[in-house]
mmCIF file with all atom_site columns, C-alpha atoms in Angstrom:
data_model
loop_
_atom_site.group_PDB
_atom_site.id
_atom_site.type_symbol
_atom_site.label_atom_id
_atom_site.label_alt_id
_atom_site.label_comp_id
_atom_site.label_asym_id
_atom_site.label_entity_id
_atom_site.label_seq_id
_atom_site.pdbx_PDB_ins_code
_atom_site.Cartn_x
_atom_site.Cartn_y
_atom_site.Cartn_z
_atom_site.occupancy
_atom_site.B_iso_or_equiv
_atom_site.pdbx_formal_charge
_atom_site.auth_seq_id
_atom_site.auth_comp_id
_atom_site.auth_asym_id
_atom_site.auth_atom_id
_atom_site.pdbx_PDB_model_num
ATOM 1   C CA . MET A 1 1   ? 45.356  -52.327 -48.247 1.00 0.00 ? 1   MET A CA 1
ATOM 2   C CA . THR A 1 2   ? 47.974  -52.009 -50.993 1.00 0.00 ? 2   THR A CA 1
ATOM 3   C CA . ALA A 1 3   ? 50.148  -48.908 -51.315 1.00 0.00 ? 3   ALA A CA 1
ATOM 4   C CA . GLY A 1 4   ? 48.450  -48.050 -54.604 1.00 0.00 ? 4   GLY A CA 1
ATOM 5   C CA . ARG A 1 5   ? 44.943  -48.280 -53.155 1.00 0.00 ? 5   ARG A CA 1
ATOM 6   C CA . SER A 1 6   ? 46.004  -46.227 -50.129 1.00 0.00 ? 6   SER A CA 1
ATOM 7   C CA . ALA A 1 7   ? 47.399  -43.523 -52.389 1.00 0.00 ? 7   ALA A CA 1
ATOM 8   C CA . ARG A 1 8   ? 44.214  -43.441 -54.460 1.00 0.00 ? 8   ARG A CA 1
ATOM 9   C CA . THR A 1 9   ? 42.100  -43.147 -51.301 1.00 0.00 ? 9   THR A CA 1
ATOM 10  C CA . THR A 1 10  ? 44.277  -40.287 -50.045 1.00 0.00 ? 10  THR A CA 1
ATOM 11  C CA . ASP A 1 11  ? 44.045  -38.541 -53.409 1.00 0.00 ? 11  ASP A CA 1
ATOM 12  C CA . ALA A 1 12  ? 40.249  -38.924 -53.428 1.00 0.00 ? 12  ALA A CA 1
ATOM 13  C CA . CYS A 1 13  ? 40.010  -37.455 -49.922 1.00 0.00 ? 13  CYS A CA 1
ATOM 14  C CA . GLU A 1 14  ? 42.163  -34.496 -50.916 1.00 0.00 ? 14  GLU A CA 1
ATOM 15  C CA . GLU A 1 15  ? 40.096  -33.926 -54.054 1.00 0.00 ? 15  GLU A CA 1
ATOM 16  C CA . ARG A 1 16  ? 36.908  -33.940 -51.991 1.00 0.00 ? 16  ARG A CA 1
ATOM 17  C CA . LYS A 1 17  ? 38.403  -31.478 -49.519 1.00 0.00 ? 17  LYS A CA 1
ATOM 18  C CA . GLU A 1 18  ? 39.385  -29.147 -52.342 1.00 0.00 ? 18  GLU A CA 1
ATOM 19  C CA . ARG A 1 19  ? 35.904  -29.408 -53.864 1.00 0.00 ? 19  ARG A CA 1
ATOM 20  C CA . VAL A 1 20  ? 34.257  -28.612 -50.533 1.00 0.00 ? 20  VAL A CA 1
ATOM 21  C CA . ARG A 1 21  ? 36.653  -25.710 -49.984 1.00 0.00 ? 21  ARG A CA 1
ATOM 22  C CA . ALA A 1 22  ? 35.854  -24.302 -53.399 1.00 0.00 ? 22  ALA A CA 1
ATOM 23  C CA . MET A 1 23  ? 32.091  -24.620 -52.903 1.00 0.00 ? 23  MET A CA 1
ATOM 24  C CA . ALA A 1 24  ? 32.405  -23.042 -49.444 1.00 0.00 ? 24  ALA A CA 1
ATOM 25  C CA . GLY A 1 25  ? 34.336  -20.119 -50.908 1.00 0.00 ? 25  GLY A CA 1
ATOM 26  C CA . ILE A 1 26  ? 37.660  -21.071 -49.309 1.00 0.00 ? 26  ILE A CA 1
ATOM 27  C CA . LYS A 1 27  ? 40.915  -20.830 -51.238 1.00 0.00 ? 27  LYS A CA 1
ATOM 28  C CA . ASP A 1 28  ? 43.783  -22.908 -49.811 1.00 0.00 ? 28  ASP A CA 1
ATOM 29  C CA . GLY A 1 29  ? 41.953  -22.945 -46.500 1.00 0.00 ? 29  GLY A CA 1
ATOM 30  C CA . THR A 1 30  ? 42.791  -19.307 -45.731 1.00 0.00 ? 30  THR A CA 1
ATOM 31  C CA . SER A 1 31  ? 41.655  -16.835 -48.341 1.00 0.00 ? 31  SER A CA 1
ATOM 32  C CA . ASN A 1 32  ? 38.310  -15.762 -49.677 1.00 0.00 ? 32  ASN A CA 1
ATOM 33  C CA . GLY A 1 33  ? 39.778  -15.254 -53.136 1.00 0.00 ? 33  GLY A CA 1
ATOM 34  C CA . ASN A 1 34  ? 40.347  -11.482 -53.052 1.00 0.00 ? 34  ASN A CA 1
ATOM 35  C CA . GLY A 1 35  ? 43.539  -11.459 -51.033 1.00 0.00 ? 35  GLY A CA 1
ATOM 36  C CA . THR A 1 36  ? 41.907  -11.030 -47.646 1.00 0.00 ? 36  THR A CA 1
ATOM 37  C CA . THR A 1 37  ? 41.539  -13.632 -44.931 1.00 0.00 ? 37  THR A CA 1
ATOM 38  C CA . LYS A 1 38  ? 38.109  -15.152 -44.497 1.00 0.00 ? 38  LYS A CA 1
ATOM 39  C CA . PRO A 1 39  ? 37.095  -15.046 -40.806 1.00 0.00 ? 39  PRO A CA 1
ATOM 40  C CA . VAL A 1 40  ? 37.712  -18.375 -39.086 1.00 0.00 ? 40  VAL A CA 1
ATOM 41  C CA . ALA A 1 41  ? 34.142  -18.722 -37.818 1.00 0.00 ? 41  ALA A CA 1
ATOM 42  C CA . GLN A 1 42  ? 32.808  -18.041 -41.314 1.00 0.00 ? 42  GLN A CA 1
ATOM 43  C CA . ARG A 1 43  ? 35.155  -20.616 -42.842 1.00 0.00 ? 43  ARG A CA 1
ATOM 44  C CA . LEU A 1 44  ? 34.122  -23.228 -40.307 1.00 0.00 ? 44  LEU A CA 1
ATOM 45  C CA . LEU A 1 45  ? 30.435  -22.579 -40.848 1.00 0.00 ? 45  LEU A CA 1
ATOM 46  C CA . ALA A 1 46  ? 30.720  -22.607 -44.641 1.00 0.00 ? 46  ALA A CA 1
ATOM 47  C CA . THR A 1 47  ? 32.728  -25.832 -44.561 1.00 0.00 ? 47  THR A CA 1
ATOM 48  C CA . ALA A 1 48  ? 30.389  -27.562 -42.115 1.00 0.00 ? 48  ALA A CA 1
ATOM 49  C CA . THR A 1 49  ? 27.375  -26.531 -44.180 1.00 0.00 ? 49  THR A CA 1
ATOM 50  C CA . ARG A 1 50  ? 28.903  -27.993 -47.329 1.00 0.00 ? 50  ARG A CA 1
ATOM 51  C CA . LEU A 1 51  ? 29.940  -31.247 -45.638 1.00 0.00 ? 51  LEU A CA 1
ATOM 52  C CA . PHE A 1 52  ? 26.622  -31.698 -43.820 1.00 0.00 ? 52  PHE A CA 1
ATOM 53  C CA . ALA A 1 53  ? 24.821  -31.165 -47.132 1.00 0.00 ? 53  ALA A CA 1
ATOM 54  C CA . GLU A 1 54  ? 27.032  -33.594 -49.049 1.00 0.00 ? 54  GLU A CA 1
ATOM 55  C CA . GLN A 1 55  ? 27.269  -36.494 -46.628 1.00 0.00 ? 55  GLN A CA 1
ATOM 56  C CA . GLY A 1 56  ? 24.975  -35.829 -43.678 1.00 0.00 ? 56  GLY A CA 1
ATOM 57  C CA . TYR A 1 57  ? 25.483  -34.439 -40.197 1.00 0.00 ? 57  TYR A CA 1
ATOM 58  C CA . ASP A 1 58  ? 26.026  -37.785 -38.502 1.00 0.00 ? 58  ASP A CA 1
ATOM 59  C CA . ARG A 1 59  ? 28.626  -38.905 -41.073 1.00 0.00 ? 59  ARG A CA 1
ATOM 60  C CA . THR A 1 60  ? 30.713  -35.740 -40.772 1.00 0.00 ? 60  THR A CA 1
ATOM 61  C CA . SER A 1 61  ? 33.367  -35.662 -38.053 1.00 0.00 ? 61  SER A CA 1
ATOM 62  C CA . VAL A 1 62  ? 34.819  -32.642 -36.277 1.00 0.00 ? 62  VAL A CA 1
ATOM 63  C CA . GLN A 1 63  ? 38.238  -33.661 -37.579 1.00 0.00 ? 63  GLN A CA 1
ATOM 64  C CA . GLU A 1 64  ? 36.994  -33.612 -41.162 1.00 0.00 ? 64  GLU A CA 1
ATOM 65  C CA . ILE A 1 65  ? 35.491  -30.149 -40.696 1.00 0.00 ? 65  ILE A CA 1
ATOM 66  C CA . VAL A 1 66  ? 38.666  -28.610 -39.278 1.00 0.00 ? 66  VAL A CA 1
ATOM 67  C CA . ASP A 1 67  ? 40.931  -30.354 -41.789 1.00 0.00 ? 67  ASP A CA 1
ATOM 68  C CA . THR A 1 68  ? 38.851  -29.105 -44.711 1.00 0.00 ? 68  THR A CA 1
ATOM 69  C CA . ALA A 1 69  ? 38.535  -25.591 -43.293 1.00 0.00 ? 69  ALA A CA 1
ATOM 70  C CA . GLY A 1 70  ? 42.271  -25.480 -42.610 1.00 0.00 ? 70  GLY A CA 1
ATOM 71  C CA . VAL A 1 71  ? 41.964  -24.689 -38.907 1.00 0.00 ? 71  VAL A CA 1
ATOM 72  C CA . THR A 1 72  ? 42.559  -26.480 -35.597 1.00 0.00 ? 72  THR A CA 1
ATOM 73  C CA . LYS A 1 73  ? 40.049  -28.198 -33.340 1.00 0.00 ? 73  LYS A CA 1
ATOM 74  C CA . GLY A 1 74  ? 40.835  -25.528 -30.787 1.00 0.00 ? 74  GLY A CA 1
ATOM 75  C CA . ALA A 1 75  ? 39.570  -22.881 -33.201 1.00 0.00 ? 75  ALA A CA 1
ATOM 76  C CA . LEU A 1 76  ? 36.304  -24.745 -33.755 1.00 0.00 ? 76  LEU A CA 1
ATOM 77  C CA . TYR A 1 77  ? 35.680  -25.185 -30.043 1.00 0.00 ? 77  TYR A CA 1
ATOM 78  C CA . HIS A 1 78  ? 36.550  -21.531 -29.446 1.00 0.00 ? 78  HIS A CA 1
ATOM 79  C CA . TYR A 1 79  ? 33.840  -20.321 -31.822 1.00 0.00 ? 79  TYR A CA 1
ATOM 80  C CA . PHE A 1 80  ? 31.188  -23.039 -31.625 1.00 0.00 ? 80  PHE A CA 1
ATOM 81  C CA . GLY A 1 81  ? 31.835  -25.357 -28.689 1.00 0.00 ? 81  GLY A CA 1
ATOM 82  C CA . SER A 1 82  ? 30.605  -28.490 -30.468 1.00 0.00 ? 82  SER A CA 1
ATOM 83  C CA . LYS A 1 83  ? 29.463  -29.966 -33.766 1.00 0.00 ? 83  LYS A CA 1
ATOM 84  C CA . GLU A 1 84  ? 25.896  -29.575 -32.544 1.00 0.00 ? 84  GLU A CA 1
ATOM 85  C CA . ASP A 1 85  ? 26.489  -25.839 -32.119 1.00 0.00 ? 85  ASP A CA 1
ATOM 86  C CA . LEU A 1 86  ? 27.520  -25.711 -35.775 1.00 0.00 ? 86  LEU A CA 1
ATOM 87  C CA . LEU A 1 87  ? 24.298  -27.453 -36.788 1.00 0.00 ? 87  LEU A CA 1
ATOM 88  C CA . HIS A 1 88  ? 22.289  -25.020 -34.694 1.00 0.00 ? 88  HIS A CA 1
ATOM 89  C CA . GLU A 1 89  ? 24.051  -22.037 -36.258 1.00 0.00 ? 89  GLU A CA 1
ATOM 90  C CA . VAL A 1 90  ? 23.575  -23.353 -39.813 1.00 0.00 ? 90  VAL A CA 1
ATOM 91  C CA . TYR A 1 91  ? 19.843  -22.825 -39.463 1.00 0.00 ? 91  TYR A CA 1
ATOM 92  C CA . GLY A 1 92  ? 20.025  -19.987 -36.952 1.00 0.00 ? 92  GLY A CA 1
ATOM 93  C CA . ARG A 1 93  ? 21.846  -17.619 -39.282 1.00 0.00 ? 93  ARG A CA 1
ATOM 94  C CA . VAL A 1 94  ? 19.207  -18.034 -42.007 1.00 0.00 ? 94  VAL A CA 1
ATOM 95  C CA . LEU A 1 95  ? 16.342  -17.627 -39.565 1.00 0.00 ? 95  LEU A CA 1
ATOM 96  C CA . ARG A 1 96  ? 17.893  -14.443 -38.139 1.00 0.00 ? 96  ARG A CA 1
ATOM 97  C CA . LEU A 1 97  ? 18.286  -13.044 -41.635 1.00 0.00 ? 97  LEU A CA 1
ATOM 98  C CA . GLN A 1 98  ? 14.688  -13.872 -42.511 1.00 0.00 ? 98  GLN A CA 1
ATOM 99  C CA . GLN A 1 99  ? 13.375  -12.430 -39.243 1.00 0.00 ? 99  GLN A CA 1
ATOM 100 C CA . GLU A 1 100 ? 15.219  -9.145  -39.788 1.00 0.00 ? 100 GLU A CA 1
ATOM 101 C CA . ARG A 1 101 ? 13.877  -8.866  -43.318 1.00 0.00 ? 101 ARG A CA 1
ATOM 102 C CA . LEU A 1 102 ? 10.327  -9.798  -42.293 1.00 0.00 ? 102 LEU A CA 1
ATOM 103 C CA . ASP A 1 103 ? 10.368  -7.130  -39.576 1.00 0.00 ? 103 ASP A CA 1
ATOM 104 C CA . ARG A 1 104 ? 11.472  -4.560  -42.151 1.00 0.00 ? 104 ARG A CA 1
ATOM 105 C CA . PHE A 1 105 ? 8.693   -5.513  -44.576 1.00 0.00 ? 105 PHE A CA 1
ATOM 106 C CA . ALA A 1 106 ? 6.057   -5.639  -41.833 1.00 0.00 ? 106 ALA A CA 1
ATOM 107 C CA . ASP A 1 107 ? 7.029   -2.198  -40.514 1.00 0.00 ? 107 ASP A CA 1
ATOM 108 C CA . ALA A 1 108 ? 7.169   -0.552  -43.947 1.00 0.00 ? 108 ALA A CA 1
ATOM 109 C CA . ASP A 1 109 ? 4.889   2.333   -44.859 1.00 0.00 ? 109 ASP A CA 1
ATOM 110 C CA . ALA A 1 110 ? 2.911   0.444   -47.501 1.00 0.00 ? 110 ALA A CA 1
ATOM 111 C CA . PRO A 1 111 ? -0.520  -1.187  -47.901 1.00 0.00 ? 111 PRO A CA 1
ATOM 112 C CA . VAL A 1 112 ? -0.813  -4.474  -46.046 1.00 0.00 ? 112 VAL A CA 1
ATOM 113 C CA . GLU A 1 113 ? -1.288  -6.422  -49.290 1.00 0.00 ? 113 GLU A CA 1
ATOM 114 C CA . GLN A 1 114 ? 2.052   -5.139  -50.603 1.00 0.00 ? 114 GLN A CA 1
ATOM 115 C CA . ARG A 1 115 ? 3.815   -5.817  -47.309 1.00 0.00 ? 115 ARG A CA 1
ATOM 116 C CA . LEU A 1 116 ? 2.524   -9.388  -47.221 1.00 0.00 ? 116 LEU A CA 1
ATOM 117 C CA . ARG A 1 117 ? 3.439   -9.992  -50.860 1.00 0.00 ? 117 ARG A CA 1
ATOM 118 C CA . ASP A 1 118 ? 6.966   -8.681  -50.287 1.00 0.00 ? 118 ASP A CA 1
ATOM 119 C CA . ALA A 1 119 ? 7.412   -10.770 -47.139 1.00 0.00 ? 119 ALA A CA 1
ATOM 120 C CA . ALA A 1 120 ? 6.004   -13.920 -48.753 1.00 0.00 ? 120 ALA A CA 1
ATOM 121 C CA . ALA A 1 121 ? 8.262   -13.580 -51.791 1.00 0.00 ? 121 ALA A CA 1
ATOM 122 C CA . ASP A 1 122 ? 11.340  -12.710 -49.762 1.00 0.00 ? 122 ASP A CA 1
ATOM 123 C CA . VAL A 1 123 ? 11.233  -15.816 -47.591 1.00 0.00 ? 123 VAL A CA 1
ATOM 124 C CA . VAL A 1 124 ? 11.152  -17.923 -50.768 1.00 0.00 ? 124 VAL A CA 1
ATOM 125 C CA . VAL A 1 125 ? 14.188  -16.153 -52.243 1.00 0.00 ? 125 VAL A CA 1
ATOM 126 C CA . THR A 1 126 ? 16.247  -16.300 -49.046 1.00 0.00 ? 126 THR A CA 1
ATOM 127 C CA . THR A 1 127 ? 15.370  -19.971 -48.586 1.00 0.00 ? 127 THR A CA 1
ATOM 128 C CA . ILE A 1 128 ? 16.504  -20.830 -52.122 1.00 0.00 ? 128 ILE A CA 1
ATOM 129 C CA . GLU A 1 129 ? 19.675  -18.767 -51.693 1.00 0.00 ? 129 GLU A CA 1
ATOM 130 C CA . ASN A 1 130 ? 20.435  -20.807 -48.558 1.00 0.00 ? 130 ASN A CA 1
ATOM 131 C CA . LEU A 1 131 ? 18.977  -24.116 -49.680 1.00 0.00 ? 131 LEU A CA 1
ATOM 132 C CA . ASP A 1 132 ? 21.731  -26.273 -48.189 1.00 0.00 ? 132 ASP A CA 1
ATOM 133 C CA . ASP A 1 133 ? 21.131  -24.741 -44.754 1.00 0.00 ? 133 ASP A CA 1
ATOM 134 C CA . THR A 1 134 ? 17.407  -25.416 -44.951 1.00 0.00 ? 134 THR A CA 1
ATOM 135 C CA . LYS A 1 135 ? 17.807  -28.992 -46.189 1.00 0.00 ? 135 LYS A CA 1
ATOM 136 C CA . ILE A 1 136 ? 20.380  -29.769 -43.499 1.00 0.00 ? 136 ILE A CA 1
ATOM 137 C CA . PHE A 1 137 ? 18.140  -28.456 -40.781 1.00 0.00 ? 137 PHE A CA 1
ATOM 138 C CA . PHE A 1 138 ? 15.065  -30.462 -41.718 1.00 0.00 ? 138 PHE A CA 1
ATOM 139 C CA . ARG A 1 139 ? 17.126  -33.623 -42.200 1.00 0.00 ? 139 ARG A CA 1
ATOM 140 C CA . SER A 1 140 ? 19.129  -33.234 -38.998 1.00 0.00 ? 140 SER A CA 1
ATOM 141 C CA . MET A 1 141 ? 16.931  -31.355 -36.527 1.00 0.00 ? 141 MET A CA 1
ATOM 142 C CA . HIS A 1 142 ? 16.528  -34.541 -34.471 1.00 0.00 ? 142 HIS A CA 1
ATOM 143 C CA . HIS A 1 143 ? 20.238  -34.364 -33.611 1.00 0.00 ? 143 HIS A CA 1
ATOM 144 C CA . LEU A 1 144 ? 19.705  -31.183 -31.579 1.00 0.00 ? 144 LEU A CA 1
ATOM 145 C CA . SER A 1 145 ? 19.496  -31.391 -27.807 1.00 0.00 ? 145 SER A CA 1
ATOM 146 C CA . PRO A 1 146 ? 16.053  -30.757 -26.261 1.00 0.00 ? 146 PRO A CA 1
ATOM 147 C CA . GLU A 1 147 ? 17.230  -27.318 -25.138 1.00 0.00 ? 147 GLU A CA 1
ATOM 148 C CA . LYS A 1 148 ? 18.409  -26.242 -28.592 1.00 0.00 ? 148 LYS A CA 1
ATOM 149 C CA . ASP A 1 149 ? 15.377  -27.828 -30.234 1.00 0.00 ? 149 ASP A CA 1
ATOM 150 C CA . LYS A 1 150 ? 13.128  -25.776 -27.958 1.00 0.00 ? 150 LYS A CA 1
ATOM 151 C CA . GLN A 1 151 ? 15.076  -22.618 -28.798 1.00 0.00 ? 151 GLN A CA 1
ATOM 152 C CA . VAL A 1 152 ? 14.778  -23.190 -32.544 1.00 0.00 ? 152 VAL A CA 1
ATOM 153 C CA . ARG A 1 153 ? 11.058  -23.878 -32.315 1.00 0.00 ? 153 ARG A CA 1
ATOM 154 C CA . ALA A 1 154 ? 10.563  -20.657 -30.340 1.00 0.00 ? 154 ALA A CA 1
ATOM 155 C CA . GLU A 1 155 ? 12.472  -18.661 -32.985 1.00 0.00 ? 155 GLU A CA 1
ATOM 156 C CA . ARG A 1 156 ? 10.429  -20.205 -35.803 1.00 0.00 ? 156 ARG A CA 1
ATOM 157 C CA . ARG A 1 157 ? 7.214   -19.542 -33.892 1.00 0.00 ? 157 ARG A CA 1
ATOM 158 C CA . ARG A 1 158 ? 8.156   -15.879 -33.490 1.00 0.00 ? 158 ARG A CA 1
ATOM 159 C CA . TYR A 1 159 ? 8.712   -15.610 -37.246 1.00 0.00 ? 159 TYR A CA 1
ATOM 160 C CA . HIS A 1 160 ? 5.419   -17.306 -38.106 1.00 0.00 ? 160 HIS A CA 1
ATOM 161 C CA . GLU A 1 161 ? 3.517   -15.148 -35.622 1.00 0.00 ? 161 GLU A CA 1
ATOM 162 C CA . ARG A 1 162 ? 4.854   -11.946 -37.211 1.00 0.00 ? 162 ARG A CA 1
ATOM 163 C CA . PHE A 1 163 ? 3.914   -13.260 -40.645 1.00 0.00 ? 163 PHE A CA 1
ATOM 164 C CA . ARG A 1 164 ? 0.460   -14.259 -39.408 1.00 0.00 ? 164 ARG A CA 1
ATOM 165 C CA . ALA A 1 165 ? -0.036  -10.779 -37.925 1.00 0.00 ? 165 ALA A CA 1
ATOM 166 C CA . LEU A 1 166 ? 0.156   -9.315  -41.439 1.00 0.00 ? 166 LEU A CA 1
ATOM 167 C CA . ILE A 1 167 ? -2.606  -11.649 -42.601 1.00 0.00 ? 167 ILE A CA 1
ATOM 168 C CA . GLU A 1 168 ? -4.742  -10.824 -39.569 1.00 0.00 ? 168 GLU A CA 1
ATOM 169 C CA . GLU A 1 169 ? -4.250  -7.105  -40.155 1.00 0.00 ? 169 GLU A CA 1
ATOM 170 C CA . GLY A 1 170 ? -5.562  -7.486  -43.688 1.00 0.00 ? 170 GLY A CA 1
ATOM 171 C CA . GLN A 1 171 ? -8.485  -9.586  -42.478 1.00 0.00 ? 171 GLN A CA 1
ATOM 172 C CA . ARG A 1 172 ? -9.480  -7.004  -39.860 1.00 0.00 ? 172 ARG A CA 1
ATOM 173 C CA . THR A 1 173 ? -9.493  -4.211  -42.420 1.00 0.00 ? 173 THR A CA 1
ATOM 174 C CA . GLY A 1 174 ? -11.366 -6.209  -45.074 1.00 0.00 ? 174 GLY A CA 1
ATOM 175 C CA . VAL A 1 175 ? -8.449  -6.355  -47.503 1.00 0.00 ? 175 VAL A CA 1
ATOM 176 C CA . PHE A 1 176 ? -8.261  -10.146 -47.096 1.00 0.00 ? 176 PHE A CA 1
ATOM 177 C CA . THR A 1 177 ? -11.040 -12.667 -46.647 1.00 0.00 ? 177 THR A CA 1
ATOM 178 C CA . ALA A 1 178 ? -11.663 -13.751 -43.073 1.00 0.00 ? 178 ALA A CA 1
ATOM 179 C CA . ASP A 1 179 ? -13.222 -17.035 -44.220 1.00 0.00 ? 179 ASP A CA 1
ATOM 180 C CA . VAL A 1 180 ? -9.861  -18.814 -44.067 1.00 0.00 ? 180 VAL A CA 1
ATOM 181 C CA . PRO A 1 181 ? -8.106  -19.007 -40.662 1.00 0.00 ? 181 PRO A CA 1
ATOM 182 C CA . ALA A 1 182 ? -4.825  -17.083 -40.660 1.00 0.00 ? 182 ALA A CA 1
ATOM 183 C CA . ASP A 1 183 ? -2.982  -20.063 -39.141 1.00 0.00 ? 183 ASP A CA 1
ATOM 184 C CA . LEU A 1 184 ? -4.047  -22.242 -42.054 1.00 0.00 ? 184 LEU A CA 1
ATOM 185 C CA . VAL A 1 185 ? -2.801  -19.665 -44.553 1.00 0.00 ? 185 VAL A CA 1
ATOM 186 C CA . VAL A 1 186 ? 0.569   -19.513 -42.785 1.00 0.00 ? 186 VAL A CA 1
ATOM 187 C CA . ASP A 1 187 ? 0.877   -23.318 -42.856 1.00 0.00 ? 187 ASP A CA 1
ATOM 188 C CA . TYR A 1 188 ? -0.095  -23.336 -46.535 1.00 0.00 ? 188 TYR A CA 1
ATOM 189 C CA . HIS A 1 189 ? 2.645   -20.906 -47.529 1.00 0.00 ? 189 HIS A CA 1
ATOM 190 C CA . PHE A 1 190 ? 5.418   -22.306 -45.359 1.00 0.00 ? 190 PHE A CA 1
ATOM 191 C CA . GLY A 1 191 ? 4.593   -25.853 -46.363 1.00 0.00 ? 191 GLY A CA 1
ATOM 192 C CA . SER A 1 192 ? 5.601   -24.812 -49.884 1.00 0.00 ? 192 SER A CA 1
ATOM 193 C CA . VAL A 1 193 ? 8.689   -22.986 -48.619 1.00 0.00 ? 193 VAL A CA 1
ATOM 194 C CA . HIS A 1 194 ? 9.908   -25.937 -46.558 1.00 0.00 ? 194 HIS A CA 1
ATOM 195 C CA . HIS A 1 195 ? 9.605   -28.290 -49.542 1.00 0.00 ? 195 HIS A CA 1
ATOM 196 C CA . LEU A 1 196 ? 11.729  -26.151 -51.870 1.00 0.00 ? 196 LEU A CA 1
ATOM 197 C CA . GLY A 1 197 ? 14.750  -28.297 -51.075 1.00 0.00 ? 197 GLY A CA 1
ATOM 198 C CA . THR A 1 198 ? 13.046  -31.396 -52.481 1.00 0.00 ? 198 THR A CA 1
ATOM 199 C CA . TRP A 1 199 ? 12.551  -30.060 -55.993 1.00 0.00 ? 199 TRP A CA 1
ATOM 200 C CA . TYR A 1 200 ? 14.228  -26.708 -56.712 1.00 0.00 ? 200 TYR A CA 1
ATOM 201 C CA . ARG A 1 201 ? 17.316  -26.874 -58.923 1.00 0.00 ? 201 ARG A CA 1
ATOM 202 C CA . GLU A 1 202 ? 19.631  -23.983 -59.686 1.00 0.00 ? 202 GLU A CA 1
ATOM 203 C CA . ASP A 1 203 ? 19.820  -25.055 -63.338 1.00 0.00 ? 203 ASP A CA 1
ATOM 204 C CA . GLY A 1 204 ? 16.041  -25.471 -63.607 1.00 0.00 ? 204 GLY A CA 1
ATOM 205 C CA . PRO A 1 205 ? 13.638  -23.340 -65.659 1.00 0.00 ? 205 PRO A CA 1
ATOM 206 C CA . LEU A 1 206 ? 12.676  -20.926 -62.856 1.00 0.00 ? 206 LEU A CA 1
ATOM 207 C CA . SER A 1 207 ? 14.816  -18.342 -61.107 1.00 0.00 ? 207 SER A CA 1
ATOM 208 C CA . PRO A 1 208 ? 14.461  -17.834 -57.328 1.00 0.00 ? 208 PRO A CA 1
ATOM 209 C CA . GLN A 1 209 ? 12.530  -14.621 -57.928 1.00 0.00 ? 209 GLN A CA 1
ATOM 210 C CA . GLN A 1 210 ? 10.151  -16.293 -60.375 1.00 0.00 ? 210 GLN A CA 1
ATOM 211 C CA . VAL A 1 211 ? 9.369   -19.047 -57.866 1.00 0.00 ? 211 VAL A CA 1
ATOM 212 C CA . ALA A 1 212 ? 8.903   -16.391 -55.187 1.00 0.00 ? 212 ALA A CA 1
ATOM 213 C CA . ASP A 1 213 ? 6.520   -14.368 -57.334 1.00 0.00 ? 213 ASP A CA 1
ATOM 214 C CA . HIS A 1 214 ? 4.448   -17.453 -58.178 1.00 0.00 ? 214 HIS A CA 1
ATOM 215 C CA . LEU A 1 215 ? 4.123   -18.597 -54.552 1.00 0.00 ? 215 LEU A CA 1
ATOM 216 C CA . ALA A 1 216 ? 3.416   -15.098 -53.248 1.00 0.00 ? 216 ALA A CA 1
ATOM 217 C CA . GLY A 1 217 ? 0.769   -14.712 -55.949 1.00 0.00 ? 217 GLY A CA 1
ATOM 218 C CA . LEU A 1 218 ? -0.889  -17.972 -54.909 1.00 0.00 ? 218 LEU A CA 1
ATOM 219 C CA . LEU A 1 219 ? -0.948  -16.789 -51.308 1.00 0.00 ? 219 LEU A CA 1
ATOM 220 C CA . LEU A 1 220 ? -2.551  -13.454 -52.172 1.00 0.00 ? 220 LEU A CA 1
ATOM 221 C CA . ARG A 1 221 ? -5.141  -15.110 -54.419 1.00 0.00 ? 221 ARG A CA 1
ATOM 222 C CA . ALA A 1 222 ? -6.113  -17.442 -51.572 1.00 0.00 ? 222 ALA A CA 1
ATOM 223 C CA . LEU A 1 223 ? -6.825  -14.378 -49.425 1.00 0.00 ? 223 LEU A CA 1
ATOM 224 C CA . ARG A 1 224 ? -8.933  -12.410 -51.880 1.00 0.00 ? 224 ARG A CA 1
ATOM 225 C CA . PRO A 1 225 ? -12.383 -11.506 -50.466 1.00 0.00 ? 225 PRO A CA 1
#
């Protein structure tokens, strides 16, 4: 390789690192842009998410993650233990957020139709707001160990069961039709949610809330007696 080509390659790598840092909210590898230090674990997770989304989990090395985040390998292994742990946390943080919000909607003092509508719309919005995380997970889930895969499936099942319980509550009280099995309704809605990453674009004609309102409306119409 000539000196000129080597220099161009180095420059391209540095430009990509700076782009990833900017998209991950990292300034010079240390600051979040308001003069305060971004927590190391947060920087690592944001950087890994961006790199996994851009080039794939299997094509991203630990060295590339720590170099771009501006930390040492020791720091990564202190917080996450392995690259696989980072992948697990990419999806885990979104699922925890969605579970907390679903529990709040489900426990609210409101008619079951309103609680289901709010929950159905919210999972669409939070998925779009964390679209990279969702896309990474569905593309790279097969890289998880059997133990972590089992854990993730159990967490997703818990979420779906709480969502299904809202539908079943409405069916028992006659608010929703009982002609359609609740499990089928859950699969119908989350099939749409899981495919958001294949077509939704930030610069497209619909805002996250508009998409959420449309999909929640379709769900409620499917349940009308």
